[in-house]
């Protein structure tokens, strides 16, 4: 996790994911090349490590059969996720030579993020907790994960609902009278400063 994300986003989806997911941990930094804890994980015997990161040549969990997933990742995989804004994530990967060397996994995302109060580079970009939720379900196909994910996103969904209610409450200091109340596409990241509240159709 990037230090900016760790300090400023105590209710961020990375922290929320950690609380929801057993056997997970947050490691804070920018350049992890010489990070003691990261390198301990990378050198553990009888385990393998992977980086979840978008890319065309990655091992795509969405299109692989269960046997292929199991064979590729082994029985005791560790998956690293980079948590921060997209510019911060790119910087972490650029500096961290140990993470650069990891085999990468990704997935085909066909859903739009429910994180509608935040702008993303592309409409199909997901928050950390949504990405983890997707990966957990895909790993269950390869019998590498057995956790129950039915209620995994509930805290995240409740946070979004609470913040939307707050923004749309006339008595709130953050009330936004001009917020759109219709379904519109997400704005491209940082290209439009207009504040939008976007409601999804059921």
PDB file of C-alpha atoms in Angstrom, residues 69-191:
ATOM      1  CA  UNK A  69      -5.037 -22.457 -12.422  1.00  0.00           C
ATOM      2  CA  UNK A  70      -3.979 -25.088  -9.916  1.00  0.00           C
ATOM      3  CA  UNK A  71      -0.972 -26.137 -11.970  1.00  0.00           C
ATOM      4  CA  UNK A  72       0.194 -22.564 -12.601  1.00  0.00           C
ATOM      5  CA  UNK A  73      -0.182 -21.194  -9.070  1.00  0.00           C
ATOM      6  CA  UNK A  74       0.655 -24.253  -6.994  1.00  0.00           C
ATOM      7  CA  UNK A  75      -0.877 -25.212  -3.667  1.00  0.00           C
ATOM      8  CA  UNK A  76       0.412 -22.320  -1.549  1.00  0.00           C
ATOM      9  CA  UNK A  77       0.364 -19.115  -3.605  1.00  0.00           C
ATOM     10  CA  UNK A  78       0.867 -15.570  -2.341  1.00  0.00           C
ATOM     11  CA  UNK A  79      -0.761 -12.808  -4.360  1.00  0.00           C
ATOM     12  CA  UNK A  80       0.530  -9.244  -4.135  1.00  0.00           C
ATOM     13  CA  UNK A  81      -1.792  -6.341  -4.925  1.00  0.00           C
ATOM     14  CA  UNK A  82      -0.655  -2.754  -5.284  1.00  0.00           C
ATOM     15  CA  UNK A  83      -3.030  -0.447  -3.424  1.00  0.00           C
ATOM     16  CA  UNK A  84      -3.039   3.250  -4.247  1.00  0.00           C
ATOM     17  CA  UNK A  85      -4.102   5.626  -6.984  1.00  0.00           C
ATOM     18  CA  UNK A  86      -3.224   4.447 -10.482  1.00  0.00           C
ATOM     19  CA  UNK A  87      -0.260   6.887 -10.757  1.00  0.00           C
ATOM     20  CA  UNK A  88       1.004   5.717  -7.340  1.00  0.00           C
ATOM     21  CA  UNK A  89       0.602   2.061  -8.328  1.00  0.00           C
ATOM     22  CA  UNK A  90       2.648   2.592 -11.487  1.00  0.00           C
ATOM     23  CA  UNK A  91       5.386   4.297  -9.459  1.00  0.00           C
ATOM     24  CA  UNK A  92       5.522   1.422  -6.958  1.00  0.00           C
ATOM     25  CA  UNK A  93       5.882  -1.121  -9.751  1.00  0.00           C
ATOM     26  CA  UNK A  94       8.520   0.977 -11.547  1.00  0.00           C
ATOM     27  CA  UNK A  95      10.698   1.190  -8.424  1.00  0.00           C
ATOM     28  CA  UNK A  96      10.163  -2.288  -6.947  1.00  0.00           C
ATOM     29  CA  UNK A  97      12.409  -4.573  -8.964  1.00  0.00           C
ATOM     30  CA  UNK A  98      11.404  -7.625  -6.906  1.00  0.00           C
ATOM     31  CA  UNK A  99       7.727  -7.129  -7.742  1.00  0.00           C
ATOM     32  CA  UNK A 100       8.564  -6.539 -11.403  1.00  0.00           C
ATOM     33  CA  UNK A 101      10.020 -10.052 -11.616  1.00  0.00           C
ATOM     34  CA  UNK A 102       6.886 -11.795 -10.372  1.00  0.00           C
ATOM     35  CA  UNK A 103       4.601 -13.725 -12.673  1.00  0.00           C
ATOM     36  CA  UNK A 104       1.457 -11.692 -13.208  1.00  0.00           C
ATOM     37  CA  UNK A 105      -2.157 -12.720 -13.005  1.00  0.00           C
ATOM     38  CA  UNK A 106      -5.191 -10.785 -14.144  1.00  0.00           C
ATOM     39  CA  UNK A 107      -8.834 -11.276 -15.036  1.00  0.00           C
ATOM     40  CA  UNK A 108     -11.382 -10.123 -17.584  1.00  0.00           C
ATOM     41  CA  UNK A 109     -13.605  -7.577 -15.920  1.00  0.00           C
ATOM     42  CA  UNK A 110     -17.098  -7.332 -17.334  1.00  0.00           C
ATOM     43  CA  UNK A 111     -18.703  -5.399 -14.473  1.00  0.00           C
ATOM     44  CA  UNK A 112     -18.662  -1.713 -13.663  1.00  0.00           C
ATOM     45  CA  UNK A 113     -17.276  -0.668 -10.321  1.00  0.00           C
ATOM     46  CA  UNK A 114     -19.769   0.218  -7.606  1.00  0.00           C
ATOM     47  CA  UNK A 115     -17.288   2.801  -6.328  1.00  0.00           C
ATOM     48  CA  UNK A 116     -19.339   5.496  -8.007  1.00  0.00           C
ATOM     49  CA  UNK A 117     -18.218   8.345  -5.745  1.00  0.00           C
ATOM     50  CA  UNK A 118     -14.641   8.093  -7.064  1.00  0.00           C
ATOM     51  CA  UNK A 119     -13.306   8.705 -10.535  1.00  0.00           C
ATOM     52  CA  UNK A 120     -11.382   5.917 -12.280  1.00  0.00           C
ATOM     53  CA  UNK A 121      -9.184   5.895 -15.407  1.00  0.00           C
ATOM     54  CA  UNK A 122     -11.682   3.642 -17.188  1.00  0.00           C
ATOM     55  CA  UNK A 123     -15.290   2.609 -16.447  1.00  0.00           C
ATOM     56  CA  UNK A 124     -14.279  -1.026 -15.894  1.00  0.00           C
ATOM     57  CA  UNK A 125     -11.502  -0.281 -13.377  1.00  0.00           C
ATOM     58  CA  UNK A 126     -12.286  -1.816  -9.993  1.00  0.00           C
ATOM     59  CA  UNK A 127     -11.444  -0.844  -6.442  1.00  0.00           C
ATOM     60  CA  UNK A 128      -9.085  -3.040  -4.415  1.00  0.00           C
ATOM     61  CA  UNK A 129     -11.861  -4.843  -2.570  1.00  0.00           C
ATOM     62  CA  UNK A 130     -13.820  -5.487  -5.777  1.00  0.00           C
ATOM     63  CA  UNK A 131     -10.683  -6.866  -7.444  1.00  0.00           C
ATOM     64  CA  UNK A 132      -9.981  -9.171  -4.510  1.00  0.00           C
ATOM     65  CA  UNK A 133     -13.598 -10.335  -4.498  1.00  0.00           C
ATOM     66  CA  UNK A 134     -13.338 -11.195  -8.197  1.00  0.00           C
ATOM     67  CA  UNK A 135     -10.036 -13.039  -7.791  1.00  0.00           C
ATOM     68  CA  UNK A 136     -11.257 -15.037  -4.796  1.00  0.00           C
ATOM     69  CA  UNK A 137     -14.200 -16.312  -6.794  1.00  0.00           C
ATOM     70  CA  UNK A 138     -11.959 -17.235  -9.718  1.00  0.00           C
ATOM     71  CA  UNK A 139      -9.499 -19.050  -7.437  1.00  0.00           C
ATOM     72  CA  UNK A 140     -12.344 -21.116  -6.075  1.00  0.00           C
ATOM     73  CA  UNK A 141     -12.568 -22.652  -9.544  1.00  0.00           C
ATOM     74  CA  UNK A 142      -9.075 -24.056  -9.101  1.00  0.00           C
ATOM     75  CA  UNK A 143      -9.776 -25.183  -5.548  1.00  0.00           C
ATOM     76  CA  UNK A 144      -7.136 -22.737  -4.320  1.00  0.00           C
ATOM     77  CA  UNK A 145      -9.638 -20.791  -2.239  1.00  0.00           C
ATOM     78  CA  UNK A 146     -12.483 -21.955  -0.055  1.00  0.00           C
ATOM     79  CA  UNK A 147     -13.630 -18.779   1.701  1.00  0.00           C
ATOM     80  CA  UNK A 148     -17.270 -17.706   1.489  1.00  0.00           C
ATOM     81  CA  UNK A 149     -17.588 -14.524  -0.581  1.00  0.00           C
ATOM     82  CA  UNK A 150     -21.348 -14.022  -0.500  1.00  0.00           C
ATOM     83  CA  UNK A 151     -21.162 -11.143   2.013  1.00  0.00           C
ATOM     84  CA  UNK A 152     -17.633  -9.987   1.163  1.00  0.00           C
ATOM     85  CA  UNK A 153     -18.700  -6.669  -0.381  1.00  0.00           C
ATOM     86  CA  UNK A 154     -21.345  -5.706   2.187  1.00  0.00           C
ATOM     87  CA  UNK A 155     -19.140  -3.262   4.165  1.00  0.00           C
ATOM     88  CA  UNK A 156     -18.046  -1.625   0.912  1.00  0.00           C
ATOM     89  CA  UNK A 157     -21.617  -1.316  -0.364  1.00  0.00           C
ATOM     90  CA  UNK A 158     -22.779   0.128   2.966  1.00  0.00           C
ATOM     91  CA  UNK A 159     -19.984   2.707   2.878  1.00  0.00           C
ATOM     92  CA  UNK A 160     -21.020   3.839  -0.602  1.00  0.00           C
ATOM     93  CA  UNK A 161     -24.684   4.077   0.418  1.00  0.00           C
ATOM     94  CA  UNK A 162     -23.771   6.118   3.513  1.00  0.00           C
ATOM     95  CA  UNK A 163     -21.605   8.547   1.553  1.00  0.00           C
ATOM     96  CA  UNK A 164     -24.270   9.016  -1.105  1.00  0.00           C
ATOM     97  CA  UNK A 165     -26.868   9.781   1.564  1.00  0.00           C
ATOM     98  CA  UNK A 166     -24.452  12.285   3.095  1.00  0.00           C
ATOM     99  CA  UNK A 167     -23.787  14.064  -0.198  1.00  0.00           C
ATOM    100  CA  UNK A 168     -27.482  14.272  -1.046  1.00  0.00           C
ATOM    101  CA  UNK A 169     -28.568  15.452   2.424  1.00  0.00           C
ATOM    102  CA  UNK A 170     -29.370  19.209   2.332  1.00  0.00           C
ATOM    103  CA  UNK A 171     -28.307  19.474   5.986  1.00  0.00           C
ATOM    104  CA  UNK A 172     -24.844  18.082   5.260  1.00  0.00           C
ATOM    105  CA  UNK A 173     -21.840  20.395   4.876  1.00  0.00           C
ATOM    106  CA  UNK A 174     -20.876  18.361   1.803  1.00  0.00           C
ATOM    107  CA  UNK A 175     -24.315  18.649   0.214  1.00  0.00           C
ATOM    108  CA  UNK A 176     -24.075  18.887  -3.552  1.00  0.00           C
ATOM    109  CA  UNK A 177     -27.243  20.352  -5.015  1.00  0.00           C
ATOM    110  CA  UNK A 178     -25.963  19.990  -8.577  1.00  0.00           C
ATOM    111  CA  UNK A 179     -25.178  16.292  -8.281  1.00  0.00           C
ATOM    112  CA  UNK A 180     -26.649  14.342 -11.154  1.00  0.00           C
ATOM    113  CA  UNK A 181     -29.381  11.922 -10.211  1.00  0.00           C
ATOM    114  CA  UNK A 182     -29.515  10.066 -13.487  1.00  0.00           C
ATOM    115  CA  UNK A 183     -27.478   7.215 -14.871  1.00  0.00           C
ATOM    116  CA  UNK A 184     -24.474   8.600 -16.763  1.00  0.00           C
ATOM    117  CA  UNK A 185     -21.124   7.144 -17.795  1.00  0.00           C
ATOM    118  CA  UNK A 186     -18.222   7.633 -15.432  1.00  0.00           C
ATOM    119  CA  UNK A 187     -16.057  10.581 -16.324  1.00  0.00           C
ATOM    120  CA  UNK A 188     -12.557   9.877 -17.514  1.00  0.00           C
ATOM    121  CA  UNK A 189     -10.051  10.155 -14.691  1.00  0.00           C
ATOM    122  CA  UNK A 190      -9.082  13.801 -13.979  1.00  0.00           C
ATOM    123  CA  UNK A 191     -10.360  15.063 -17.314  1.00  0.00           C
TER     124      UNK A 191
END
